[in-house]
Amino acid sequence: MKKFIGAAAFKLAGWQYDVDPNILEDKQVIVGFEHTSMMDGVLSLALFQMYDIKIHTLIKKELFKGPMKPILHAIGGIPVDRHNKQNIVGQMVELFQTHEKFSLVIAPEATRAKQGEARKPIRTGFWHIAKAANVPIILMYANSKTKQGGIFGKIYPSEIHHDLAEMKRLYKEHTGLDITIPEPQN
């Protein structure tokens, strides 16, 4: 039933996804570029339902109010206080350690830019979580112009600047998307 509903969502939206299921693992951080609208999130949820993957994602705590609270928890939302310097990496590592299967989905900040505005370098919290939890980073994309997306690659975190450069190369090669990565710090 989940596969049928997910497939119907894609057909209605006019989107196509290509997923290599051999890339997926029981524990993983899945990053998605380019996050252009809430529809990307809805279609991602449908995609994960089709592959029977229970996902979790970090969502600002302000949204966990009223009728939205149970809905956000049901879809795997984890409330985060973006203004409080909390140990999010440590909290996520603990969740990876205490679950047999755990997939954390993140659309890193700076994946969107207003028309004519230069993109800022992506935020790298996803890398720090994956490295500390000793899990792979799974590469996902959504191209709203072509209405195509997919899961196409995997990186095992080793050294941040090398890994980010490899991500940039893979996204450019497989999707045509040119993500902006931070400059190495000396």
PDB file of C-alpha atoms in Angstrom:
ATOM      1  CA  MET A   1       0.000   0.000   0.000  1.00  0.00           C
ATOM      2  CA  LYS A   2       2.832   2.400   0.888  1.00  0.00           C
ATOM      3  CA  LYS A   3       4.477   1.789  -2.487  1.00  0.00           C
ATOM      4  CA  PHE A   4       1.185   2.435  -4.285  1.00  0.00           C
ATOM      5  CA  ILE A   5       0.548   5.695  -2.408  1.00  0.00           C
ATOM      6  CA  GLY A   6       4.137   6.845  -2.954  1.00  0.00           C
ATOM      7  CA  ALA A   7       4.034   6.005  -6.653  1.00  0.00           C
ATOM      8  CA  ALA A   8       0.686   7.798  -6.992  1.00  0.00           C
ATOM      9  CA  ALA A   9       2.145  10.925  -5.353  1.00  0.00           C
ATOM     10  CA  PHE A  10       4.950  10.986  -7.933  1.00  0.00           C
ATOM     11  CA  LYS A  11       2.603  10.405 -10.835  1.00  0.00           C
ATOM     12  CA  LEU A  12       0.249  13.190  -9.698  1.00  0.00           C
ATOM     13  CA  ALA A  13       3.159  15.592  -9.212  1.00  0.00           C
ATOM     14  CA  GLY A  14       4.724  14.619 -12.547  1.00  0.00           C
ATOM     15  CA  TRP A  15       8.036  13.660 -10.912  1.00  0.00           C
ATOM     16  CA  GLN A  16      10.367  10.724 -11.559  1.00  0.00           C
ATOM     17  CA  TYR A  17      12.862   9.297  -9.066  1.00  0.00           C
ATOM     18  CA  ASP A  18      15.748   6.925  -9.680  1.00  0.00           C
ATOM     19  CA  VAL A  19      16.974   5.078  -6.603  1.00  0.00           C
ATOM     20  CA  ASP A  20      19.721   2.483  -6.402  1.00  0.00           C
ATOM     21  CA  PRO A  21      18.543   0.491  -3.342  1.00  0.00           C
ATOM     22  CA  ASN A  22      22.034  -1.022  -2.966  1.00  0.00           C
ATOM     23  CA  ILE A  23      23.288   2.394  -1.835  1.00  0.00           C
ATOM     24  CA  LEU A  24      20.972   2.480   1.178  1.00  0.00           C
ATOM     25  CA  GLU A  25      22.056   1.153   4.575  1.00  0.00           C
ATOM     26  CA  ASP A  26      20.398   0.505   7.930  1.00  0.00           C
ATOM     27  CA  LYS A  27      22.085   3.564   9.472  1.00  0.00           C
ATOM     28  CA  GLN A  28      22.799   6.637   7.359  1.00  0.00           C
ATOM     29  CA  VAL A  29      22.693  10.398   7.033  1.00  0.00           C
ATOM     30  CA  ILE A  30      20.850  11.291   3.826  1.00  0.00           C
ATOM     31  CA  VAL A  31      21.535  14.758   2.418  1.00  0.00           C
ATOM     32  CA  GLY A  32      19.338  16.316  -0.211  1.00  0.00           C
ATOM     33  CA  PHE A  33      20.039  19.097  -2.665  1.00  0.00           C
ATOM     34  CA  GLU A  34      18.432  21.192  -4.034  1.00  0.00           C
ATOM     35  CA  HIS A  35      15.710  22.021  -1.556  1.00  0.00           C
ATOM     36  CA  THR A  36      13.502  24.479  -3.449  1.00  0.00           C
ATOM     37  CA  SER A  37      10.041  24.023  -1.961  1.00  0.00           C
ATOM     38  CA  MET A  38       7.970  22.110   0.570  1.00  0.00           C
ATOM     39  CA  MET A  39       6.991  19.802  -2.302  1.00  0.00           C
ATOM     40  CA  ASP A  40      10.560  18.409  -2.208  1.00  0.00           C
ATOM     41  CA  GLY A  41       9.912  17.333   1.377  1.00  0.00           C
ATOM     42  CA  VAL A  42       6.517  15.803   0.578  1.00  0.00           C
ATOM     43  CA  LEU A  43       7.942  13.815  -2.333  1.00  0.00           C
ATOM     44  CA  SER A  44      10.912  12.718  -0.220  1.00  0.00           C
ATOM     45  CA  LEU A  45       8.498  11.358   2.392  1.00  0.00           C
ATOM     46  CA  ALA A  46       6.644   9.472  -0.358  1.00  0.00           C
ATOM     47  CA  LEU A  47       9.930   8.096  -1.691  1.00  0.00           C
ATOM     48  CA  PHE A  48      11.014   6.809   1.713  1.00  0.00           C
ATOM     49  CA  GLN A  49       7.577   5.234   2.210  1.00  0.00           C
ATOM     50  CA  MET A  50       7.990   3.403  -1.100  1.00  0.00           C
ATOM     51  CA  TYR A  51      11.274   1.925   0.128  1.00  0.00           C
ATOM     52  CA  ASP A  52       9.914   1.276   3.628  1.00  0.00           C
ATOM     53  CA  ILE A  53      12.524   3.530   5.248  1.00  0.00           C
ATOM     54  CA  LYS A  54      11.554   5.197   8.534  1.00  0.00           C
ATOM     55  CA  ILE A  55      13.254   8.573   8.422  1.00  0.00           C
ATOM     56  CA  HIS A  56      14.014  11.242  10.980  1.00  0.00           C
ATOM     57  CA  THR A  57      14.740  14.882  10.354  1.00  0.00           C
ATOM     58  CA  LEU A  58      15.669  17.923  12.405  1.00  0.00           C
ATOM     59  CA  ILE A  59      12.878  20.509  12.536  1.00  0.00           C
ATOM     60  CA  LYS A  60      12.848  23.823  14.383  1.00  0.00           C
ATOM     61  CA  LYS A  61      11.134  23.368  17.728  1.00  0.00           C
ATOM     62  CA  GLU A  62       8.765  26.292  17.153  1.00  0.00           C
ATOM     63  CA  LEU A  63       6.761  24.132  14.736  1.00  0.00           C
ATOM     64  CA  PHE A  64       6.043  21.480  17.394  1.00  0.00           C
ATOM     65  CA  LYS A  65       2.910  23.203  18.695  1.00  0.00           C
ATOM     66  CA  GLY A  66      -0.779  22.427  18.637  1.00  0.00           C
ATOM     67  CA  PRO A  67      -2.038  20.010  16.006  1.00  0.00           C
ATOM     68  CA  MET A  68       1.328  20.013  14.187  1.00  0.00           C
ATOM     69  CA  LYS A  69       3.164  18.365  17.104  1.00  0.00           C
ATOM     70  CA  PRO A  70       1.815  14.809  16.676  1.00  0.00           C
ATOM     71  CA  ILE A  71       2.063  15.062  12.885  1.00  0.00           C
ATOM     72  CA  LEU A  72       5.713  16.123  13.012  1.00  0.00           C
ATOM     73  CA  HIS A  73       6.549  13.356  15.478  1.00  0.00           C
ATOM     74  CA  ALA A  74       4.742  10.819  13.281  1.00  0.00           C
ATOM     75  CA  ILE A  75       6.866  11.729  10.248  1.00  0.00           C
ATOM     76  CA  GLY A  76      10.076  11.419  12.275  1.00  0.00           C
ATOM     77  CA  GLY A  77      10.584  15.042  13.237  1.00  0.00           C
ATOM     78  CA  ILE A  78      13.144  15.788  15.933  1.00  0.00           C
ATOM     79  CA  PRO A  79      12.641  19.237  17.550  1.00  0.00           C
ATOM     80  CA  VAL A  80      15.746  21.445  17.555  1.00  0.00           C
ATOM     81  CA  ASP A  81      16.288  24.782  19.288  1.00  0.00           C
ATOM     82  CA  ARG A  82      18.342  26.628  16.666  1.00  0.00           C
ATOM     83  CA  HIS A  83      19.119  29.467  19.084  1.00  0.00           C
ATOM     84  CA  ASN A  84      20.473  27.266  21.889  1.00  0.00           C
ATOM     85  CA  LYS A  85      24.020  25.966  21.633  1.00  0.00           C
ATOM     86  CA  GLN A  86      23.127  22.362  22.306  1.00  0.00           C
ATOM     87  CA  ASN A  87      25.118  19.281  21.399  1.00  0.00           C
ATOM     88  CA  ILE A  88      23.077  18.213  18.378  1.00  0.00           C
ATOM     89  CA  VAL A  89      25.902  16.019  17.065  1.00  0.00           C
ATOM     90  CA  GLY A  90      26.085  14.149  20.379  1.00  0.00           C
ATOM     91  CA  GLN A  91      22.315  13.753  20.518  1.00  0.00           C
ATOM     92  CA  MET A  92      22.220  12.340  17.001  1.00  0.00           C
ATOM     93  CA  VAL A  93      25.116   9.949  17.717  1.00  0.00           C
ATOM     94  CA  GLU A  94      23.161   8.638  20.708  1.00  0.00           C
ATOM     95  CA  LEU A  95      20.109   8.036  18.509  1.00  0.00           C
ATOM     96  CA  PHE A  96      22.236   6.153  15.963  1.00  0.00           C
ATOM     97  CA  GLN A  97      23.722   4.027  18.748  1.00  0.00           C
ATOM     98  CA  THR A  98      20.381   3.164  20.349  1.00  0.00           C
ATOM     99  CA  HIS A  99      18.541   2.152  17.160  1.00  0.00           C
ATOM    100  CA  GLU A 100      19.054  -0.894  14.961  1.00  0.00           C
ATOM    101  CA  LYS A 101      17.984   1.204  11.963  1.00  0.00           C
ATOM    102  CA  PHE A 102      18.199   4.988  11.835  1.00  0.00           C
ATOM    103  CA  SER A 103      18.066   7.276   8.801  1.00  0.00           C
ATOM    104  CA  LEU A 104      18.561  10.988   9.395  1.00  0.00           C
ATOM    105  CA  VAL A 105      17.525  13.157   6.445  1.00  0.00           C
ATOM    106  CA  ILE A 106      18.962  16.668   6.198  1.00  0.00           C
ATOM    107  CA  ALA A 107      18.617  19.413   3.589  1.00  0.00           C
ATOM    108  CA  PRO A 108      21.686  21.442   4.612  1.00  0.00           C
ATOM    109  CA  GLU A 109      21.299  25.172   5.059  1.00  0.00           C
ATOM    110  CA  ALA A 110      22.386  27.260   2.082  1.00  0.00           C
ATOM    111  CA  THR A 111      20.788  24.876  -0.403  1.00  0.00           C
ATOM    112  CA  ARG A 112      18.490  27.673  -1.543  1.00  0.00           C
ATOM    113  CA  ALA A 113      19.214  31.133  -2.912  1.00  0.00           C
ATOM    114  CA  LYS A 114      16.885  33.878  -4.083  1.00  0.00           C
ATOM    115  CA  GLN A 115      16.814  34.665  -7.792  1.00  0.00           C
ATOM    116  CA  GLY A 116      20.058  36.378  -8.797  1.00  0.00           C
ATOM    117  CA  GLU A 117      21.652  35.856  -5.361  1.00  0.00           C
ATOM    118  CA  ALA A 118      24.879  33.900  -4.954  1.00  0.00           C
ATOM    119  CA  ARG A 119      24.609  30.725  -2.905  1.00  0.00           C
ATOM    120  CA  LYS A 120      26.380  30.611   0.407  1.00  0.00           C
ATOM    121  CA  PRO A 121      28.565  27.608   1.222  1.00  0.00           C
ATOM    122  CA  ILE A 122      26.574  24.675   2.582  1.00  0.00           C
ATOM    123  CA  ARG A 123      26.454  24.102   6.328  1.00  0.00           C
ATOM    124  CA  THR A 124      28.373  20.996   7.347  1.00  0.00           C
ATOM    125  CA  GLY A 125      26.555  19.714  10.447  1.00  0.00           C
ATOM    126  CA  PHE A 126      25.440  16.624   8.496  1.00  0.00           C
ATOM    127  CA  TRP A 127      29.103  15.679   7.928  1.00  0.00           C
ATOM    128  CA  HIS A 128      29.982  16.048  11.615  1.00  0.00           C
ATOM    129  CA  ILE A 129      26.993  13.886  12.609  1.00  0.00           C
ATOM    130  CA  ALA A 130      27.861  11.159  10.072  1.00  0.00           C
ATOM    131  CA  LYS A 131      31.550  11.171  11.046  1.00  0.00           C
ATOM    132  CA  ALA A 132      30.842  11.012  14.804  1.00  0.00           C
ATOM    133  CA  ALA A 133      28.191   8.286  14.340  1.00  0.00           C
ATOM    134  CA  ASN A 134      30.435   6.365  11.916  1.00  0.00           C
ATOM    135  CA  VAL A 135      27.708   6.139   9.263  1.00  0.00           C
ATOM    136  CA  PRO A 136      27.745   6.935   5.530  1.00  0.00           C
ATOM    137  CA  ILE A 137      26.403  10.062   3.887  1.00  0.00           C
ATOM    138  CA  ILE A 138      23.863   9.140   1.211  1.00  0.00           C
ATOM    139  CA  LEU A 139      23.484  11.625  -1.658  1.00  0.00           C
ATOM    140  CA  MET A 140      19.982  12.525  -2.820  1.00  0.00           C
ATOM    141  CA  TYR A 141      18.805  15.166  -5.259  1.00  0.00           C
ATOM    142  CA  ALA A 142      15.634  16.833  -6.448  1.00  0.00           C
ATOM    143  CA  ASN A 143      15.584  19.016  -9.552  1.00  0.00           C
ATOM    144  CA  SER A 144      12.344  20.997  -9.638  1.00  0.00           C
ATOM    145  CA  LYS A 145      13.001  22.245 -13.187  1.00  0.00           C
ATOM    146  CA  THR A 146      13.227  18.747 -14.682  1.00  0.00           C
ATOM    147  CA  LYS A 147      10.994  17.119 -12.034  1.00  0.00           C
ATOM    148  CA  GLN A 148      13.579  14.405 -11.550  1.00  0.00           C
ATOM    149  CA  GLY A 149      15.356  13.185  -8.466  1.00  0.00           C
ATOM    150  CA  GLY A 150      17.024  10.241  -6.909  1.00  0.00           C
ATOM    151  CA  ILE A 151      19.552   8.650  -4.639  1.00  0.00           C
ATOM    152  CA  PHE A 152      22.813   8.177  -6.460  1.00  0.00           C
ATOM    153  CA  GLY A 153      25.873   8.070  -4.226  1.00  0.00           C
ATOM    154  CA  LYS A 154      27.477   7.348  -0.881  1.00  0.00           C
ATOM    155  CA  ILE A 155      30.451   8.782   0.986  1.00  0.00           C
ATOM    156  CA  TYR A 156      32.027   7.347   4.123  1.00  0.00           C
ATOM    157  CA  PRO A 157      33.244  10.396   6.083  1.00  0.00           C
ATOM    158  CA  SER A 158      37.005  10.609   6.514  1.00  0.00           C
ATOM    159  CA  GLU A 159      38.330  14.164   6.069  1.00  0.00           C
ATOM    160  CA  ILE A 160      35.842  17.011   5.754  1.00  0.00           C
ATOM    161  CA  HIS A 161      37.365  19.034   2.910  1.00  0.00           C
ATOM    162  CA  HIS A 162      38.135  15.957   0.832  1.00  0.00           C
ATOM    163  CA  ASP A 163      34.613  14.597   1.408  1.00  0.00           C
ATOM    164  CA  LEU A 164      32.915  17.913   0.573  1.00  0.00           C
ATOM    165  CA  ALA A 165      34.972  18.245  -2.621  1.00  0.00           C
ATOM    166  CA  GLU A 166      33.937  14.691  -3.563  1.00  0.00           C
ATOM    167  CA  MET A 167      30.274  15.540  -2.858  1.00  0.00           C
ATOM    168  CA  LYS A 168      30.560  18.622  -5.049  1.00  0.00           C
ATOM    169  CA  ARG A 169      32.075  16.527  -7.857  1.00  0.00           C
ATOM    170  CA  LEU A 170      29.439  13.785  -7.576  1.00  0.00           C
ATOM    171  CA  TYR A 171      26.519  16.231  -7.538  1.00  0.00           C
ATOM    172  CA  LYS A 172      27.903  18.048 -10.590  1.00  0.00           C
ATOM    173  CA  GLU A 173      28.576  14.784 -12.451  1.00  0.00           C
ATOM    174  CA  HIS A 174      25.269  13.046 -11.682  1.00  0.00           C
ATOM    175  CA  THR A 175      22.806  15.938 -11.456  1.00  0.00           C
ATOM    176  CA  GLY A 176      24.421  19.018 -12.993  1.00  0.00           C
ATOM    177  CA  LEU A 177      23.945  20.788  -9.649  1.00  0.00           C
ATOM    178  CA  ASP A 178      26.871  22.916  -8.515  1.00  0.00           C
ATOM    179  CA  ILE A 179      26.817  23.023  -4.730  1.00  0.00           C
ATOM    180  CA  THR A 180      28.933  25.633  -2.970  1.00  0.00           C
ATOM    181  CA  ILE A 181      31.223  24.204  -0.316  1.00  0.00           C
ATOM    182  CA  PRO A 182      33.134  26.090   2.388  1.00  0.00           C
ATOM    183  CA  GLU A 183      36.772  26.984   1.785  1.00  0.00           C
ATOM    184  CA  PRO A 184      39.279  24.883   3.759  1.00  0.00           C
ATOM    185  CA  GLN A 185      40.450  26.529   6.992  1.00  0.00           C
ATOM    186  CA  ASN A 186      44.200  26.657   7.617  1.00  0.00           C
TER     187      ASN A 186
END
